[in-house]
Coordinates of C-alpha atoms in Angstrom, one line a residue:
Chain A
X45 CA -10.5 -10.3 10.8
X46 CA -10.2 -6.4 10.0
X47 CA -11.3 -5.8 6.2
X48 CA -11.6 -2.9 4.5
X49 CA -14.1 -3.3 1.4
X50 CA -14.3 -1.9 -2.2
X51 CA -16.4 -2.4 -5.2
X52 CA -13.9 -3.7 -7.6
X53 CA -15.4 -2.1 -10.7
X54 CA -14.9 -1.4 -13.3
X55 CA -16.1 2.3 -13.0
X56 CA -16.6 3.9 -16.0
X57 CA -17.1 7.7 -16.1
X58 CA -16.9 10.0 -19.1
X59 CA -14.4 12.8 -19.1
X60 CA -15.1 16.1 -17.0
X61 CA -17.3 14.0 -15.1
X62 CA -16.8 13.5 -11.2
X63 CA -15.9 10.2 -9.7
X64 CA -17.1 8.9 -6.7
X65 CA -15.2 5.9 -5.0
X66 CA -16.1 4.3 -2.1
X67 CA -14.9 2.3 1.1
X68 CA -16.0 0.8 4.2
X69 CA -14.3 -1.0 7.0
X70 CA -15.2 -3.4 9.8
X71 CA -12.9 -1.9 12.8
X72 CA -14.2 0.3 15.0
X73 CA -11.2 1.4 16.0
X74 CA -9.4 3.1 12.6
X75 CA -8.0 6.3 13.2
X76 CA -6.5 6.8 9.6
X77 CA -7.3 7.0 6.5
X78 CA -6.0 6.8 3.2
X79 CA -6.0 6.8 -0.5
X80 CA -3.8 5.4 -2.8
X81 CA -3.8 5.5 -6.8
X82 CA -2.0 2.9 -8.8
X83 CA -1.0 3.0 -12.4
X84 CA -0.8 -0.5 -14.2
X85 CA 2.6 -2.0 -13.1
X86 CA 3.4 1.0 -10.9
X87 CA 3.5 1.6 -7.0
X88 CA 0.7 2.6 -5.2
X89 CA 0.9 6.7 -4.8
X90 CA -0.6 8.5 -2.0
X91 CA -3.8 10.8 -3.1
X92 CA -5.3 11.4 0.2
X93 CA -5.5 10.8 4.1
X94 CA -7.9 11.8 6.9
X95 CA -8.3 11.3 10.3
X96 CA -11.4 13.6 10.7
X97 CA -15.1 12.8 10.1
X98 CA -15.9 15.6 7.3
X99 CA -14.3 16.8 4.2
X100 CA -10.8 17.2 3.1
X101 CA -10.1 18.6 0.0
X102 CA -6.9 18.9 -2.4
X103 CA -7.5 20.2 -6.2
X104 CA -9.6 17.9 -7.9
X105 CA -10.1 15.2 -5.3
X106 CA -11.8 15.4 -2.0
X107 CA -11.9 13.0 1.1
X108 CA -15.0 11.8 2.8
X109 CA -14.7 10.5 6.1
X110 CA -18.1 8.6 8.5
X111 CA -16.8 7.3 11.4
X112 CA -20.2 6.6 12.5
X113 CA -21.1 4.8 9.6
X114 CA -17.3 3.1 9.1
X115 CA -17.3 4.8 5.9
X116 CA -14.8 6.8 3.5
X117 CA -15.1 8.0 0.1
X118 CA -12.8 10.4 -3.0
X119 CA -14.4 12.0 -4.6
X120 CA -12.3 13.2 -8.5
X121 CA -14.2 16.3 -10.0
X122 CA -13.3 16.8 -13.6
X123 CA -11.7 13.2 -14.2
X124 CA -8.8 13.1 -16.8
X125 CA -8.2 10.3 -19.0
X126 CA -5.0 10.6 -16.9
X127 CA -6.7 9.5 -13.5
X128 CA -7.5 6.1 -14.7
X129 CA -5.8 3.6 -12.8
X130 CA -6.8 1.4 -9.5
X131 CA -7.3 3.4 -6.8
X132 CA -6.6 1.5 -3.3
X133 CA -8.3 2.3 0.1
X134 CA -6.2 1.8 3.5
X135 CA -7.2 2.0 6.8
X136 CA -4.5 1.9 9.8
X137 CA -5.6 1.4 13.8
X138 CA -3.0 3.9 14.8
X139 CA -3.3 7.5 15.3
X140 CA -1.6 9.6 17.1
X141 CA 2.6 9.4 16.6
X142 CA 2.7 6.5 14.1
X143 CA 0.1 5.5 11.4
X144 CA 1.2 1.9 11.5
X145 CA 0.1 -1.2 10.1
X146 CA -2.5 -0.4 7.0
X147 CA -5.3 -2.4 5.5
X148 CA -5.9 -2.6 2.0
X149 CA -9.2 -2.9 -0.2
X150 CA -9.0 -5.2 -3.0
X151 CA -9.0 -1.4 -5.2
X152 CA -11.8 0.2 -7.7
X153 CA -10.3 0.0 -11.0
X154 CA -11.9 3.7 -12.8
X155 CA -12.0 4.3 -16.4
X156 CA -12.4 7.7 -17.4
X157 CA -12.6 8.2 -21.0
X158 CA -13.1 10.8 -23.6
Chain B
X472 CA 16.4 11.3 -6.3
X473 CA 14.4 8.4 -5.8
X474 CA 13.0 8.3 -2.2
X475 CA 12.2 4.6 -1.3
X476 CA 14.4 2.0 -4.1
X477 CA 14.1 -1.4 -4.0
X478 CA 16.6 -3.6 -5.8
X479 CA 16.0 -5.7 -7.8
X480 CA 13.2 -4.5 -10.1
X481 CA 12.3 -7.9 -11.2
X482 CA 13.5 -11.7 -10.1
X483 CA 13.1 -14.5 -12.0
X484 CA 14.5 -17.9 -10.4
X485 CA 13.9 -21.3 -10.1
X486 CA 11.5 -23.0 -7.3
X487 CA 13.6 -24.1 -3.7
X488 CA 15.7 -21.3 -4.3
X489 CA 17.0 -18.6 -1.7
X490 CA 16.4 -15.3 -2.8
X491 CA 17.0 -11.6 -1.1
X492 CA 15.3 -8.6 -2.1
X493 CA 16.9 -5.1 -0.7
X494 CA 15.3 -1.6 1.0
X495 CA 16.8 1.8 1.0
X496 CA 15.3 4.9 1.7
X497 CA 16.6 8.6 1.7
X498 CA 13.8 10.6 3.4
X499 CA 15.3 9.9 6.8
X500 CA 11.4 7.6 7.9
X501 CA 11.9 5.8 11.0
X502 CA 9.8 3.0 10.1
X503 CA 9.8 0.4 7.1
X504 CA 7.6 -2.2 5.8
X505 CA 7.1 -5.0 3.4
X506 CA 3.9 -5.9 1.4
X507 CA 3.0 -8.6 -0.8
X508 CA 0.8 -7.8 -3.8
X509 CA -0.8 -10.8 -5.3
X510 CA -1.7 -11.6 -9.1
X511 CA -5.2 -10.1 -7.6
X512 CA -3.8 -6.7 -6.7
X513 CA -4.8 -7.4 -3.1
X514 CA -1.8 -5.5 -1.1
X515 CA -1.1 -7.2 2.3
X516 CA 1.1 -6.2 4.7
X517 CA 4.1 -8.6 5.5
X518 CA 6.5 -7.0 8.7
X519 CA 7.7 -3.7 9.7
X520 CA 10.6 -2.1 11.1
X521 CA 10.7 1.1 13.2
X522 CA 14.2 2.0 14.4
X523 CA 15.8 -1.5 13.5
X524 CA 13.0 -2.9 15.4
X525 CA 10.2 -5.2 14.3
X526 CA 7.2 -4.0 15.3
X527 CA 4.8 -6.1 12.8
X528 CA 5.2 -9.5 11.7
X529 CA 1.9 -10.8 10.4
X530 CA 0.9 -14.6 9.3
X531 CA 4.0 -15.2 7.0
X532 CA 5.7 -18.9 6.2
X533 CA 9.2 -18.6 8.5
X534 CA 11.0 -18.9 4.6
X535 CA 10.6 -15.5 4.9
X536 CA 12.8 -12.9 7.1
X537 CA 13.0 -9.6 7.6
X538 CA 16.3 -7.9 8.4
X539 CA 17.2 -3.9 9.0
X540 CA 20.8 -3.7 9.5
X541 CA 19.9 0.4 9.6
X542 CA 17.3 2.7 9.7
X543 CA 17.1 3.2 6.3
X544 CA 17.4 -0.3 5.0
X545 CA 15.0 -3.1 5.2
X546 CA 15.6 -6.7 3.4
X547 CA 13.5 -9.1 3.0
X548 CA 14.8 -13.1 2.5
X549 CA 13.1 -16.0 1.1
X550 CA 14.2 -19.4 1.6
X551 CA 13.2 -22.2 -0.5
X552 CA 10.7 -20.4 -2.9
X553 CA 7.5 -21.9 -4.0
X554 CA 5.4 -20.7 -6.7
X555 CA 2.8 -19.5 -4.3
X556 CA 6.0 -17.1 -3.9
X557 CA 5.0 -15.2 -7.4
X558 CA 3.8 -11.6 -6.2
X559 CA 5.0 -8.2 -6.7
X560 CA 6.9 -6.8 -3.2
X561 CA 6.6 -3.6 -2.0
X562 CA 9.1 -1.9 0.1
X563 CA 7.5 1.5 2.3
X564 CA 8.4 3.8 4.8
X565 CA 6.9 6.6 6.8
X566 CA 8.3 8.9 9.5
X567 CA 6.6 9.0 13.0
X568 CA 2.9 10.2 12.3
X569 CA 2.8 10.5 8.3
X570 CA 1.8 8.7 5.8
X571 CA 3.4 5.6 4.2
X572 CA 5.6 5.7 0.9
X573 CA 6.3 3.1 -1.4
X574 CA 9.1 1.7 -3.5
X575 CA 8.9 0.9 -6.9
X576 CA 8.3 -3.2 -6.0
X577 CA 10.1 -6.2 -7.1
X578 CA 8.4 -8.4 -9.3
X579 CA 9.2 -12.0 -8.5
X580 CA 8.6 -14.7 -10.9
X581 CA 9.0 -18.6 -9.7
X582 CA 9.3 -21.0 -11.9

């Protein structure tokens, strides 16, 4: 059974403050990697994805990728009030042409609040 | 323009029911998929389409199919609904090599 593992939170953080989310997963094999934020009774929204071991960086939020240690993390510098929602880790076998099936953590509720 | 709609938004019916939920997306993907999130928020992937074709069909009760008359639509069908049934469905799609994206779900209520 391929899981992907969160902590479920809550995490708290005050605003300004930098988040740090984390993820691992059982398969070996992953090629892809993603990060999805969810807003109470919305659809998940794609932050961030990487296929690299390393950083990947886009504004505020930054991607960390150990294959070695089957291990991702997003980082959110400066949290908002506005970034509080559930925010989902994926994980897909596939690289190359198609990203196909994904694998979702159970999500890391985050609080950020003034 | 909304990219990935599902229709409908929420559906609230009786238990042994048939129900259909529909798919469309405009950003020309070549692959669809349907997920099931439960009252825990755990999102699990339920079949996939690329091209009309079904490429993923994981541990599902047979009540349910899948059908893509096109491309760009992806149905789902649910015979004789149980409360187990209860879950929000998510509708996705991603062109070859990119990331998924999601529809707004369908909120389905058994009672």
């Amino acid at each position: 059974q391929k899981e992907v593992e969160q902590n479920s939170g809550p995490l708290s953080v005050p605003e300004g403050a930098i988040a740090s989310l984390n993820c691992t997963y059982s398969d070996r094999g992953s090629q892809s990697f993603f990060w999805y934020r969810q807003y109470s009774g919305k659809s998940p929204e794609l932050i961030m994805f990487i296929y690299s071991n390393g950083d990947k960086e886009d504004g505020r939020f930054t991607a960390q990728l150990n294959k070695a240690s089957q291990y991702v993390s997003l980082l959110i510098r400066d949290s908002q009030p506005s970034d509080s929602a559930t925010y989902l880790c994926a994980v897909s076998e596939s690289g190359g042409t198609s990203y196909g099936k994904l694998t979702f953590g159970q999500g890391t509720i985050l609080t950020v609040h003034p | 323009d909304t990219a990935v709609s599902q229709t409908p938004k929420y559906l609230v019916t009786q238990m042994g029911n048939d129900k259909s939920i529909k798919c469309e997306q405009n950003l020309g993907h070549d692959t669809m998929y349907w997920y099931k999130q439960d009252s825990k928020k755990f999102l699990k992937i339920m079949f996939s389409y690329n091209n009309k074709e079904l490429i993923i069909n994981e541990t599902v009760p047979n009540r349910f199919s899948p059908k893509s008359p096109d491309k760009a639509h992806l149905n789902l069908h649910i015979n004789s609904l149980e409360l187990g049934d209860s879950a929000v469905y998510f509708c996705a799609s991603s062109a070859q090599g990119r990331p998924q994206h999601f529809g707004d779900g369908t909120r389905l209520s058994i009672l």
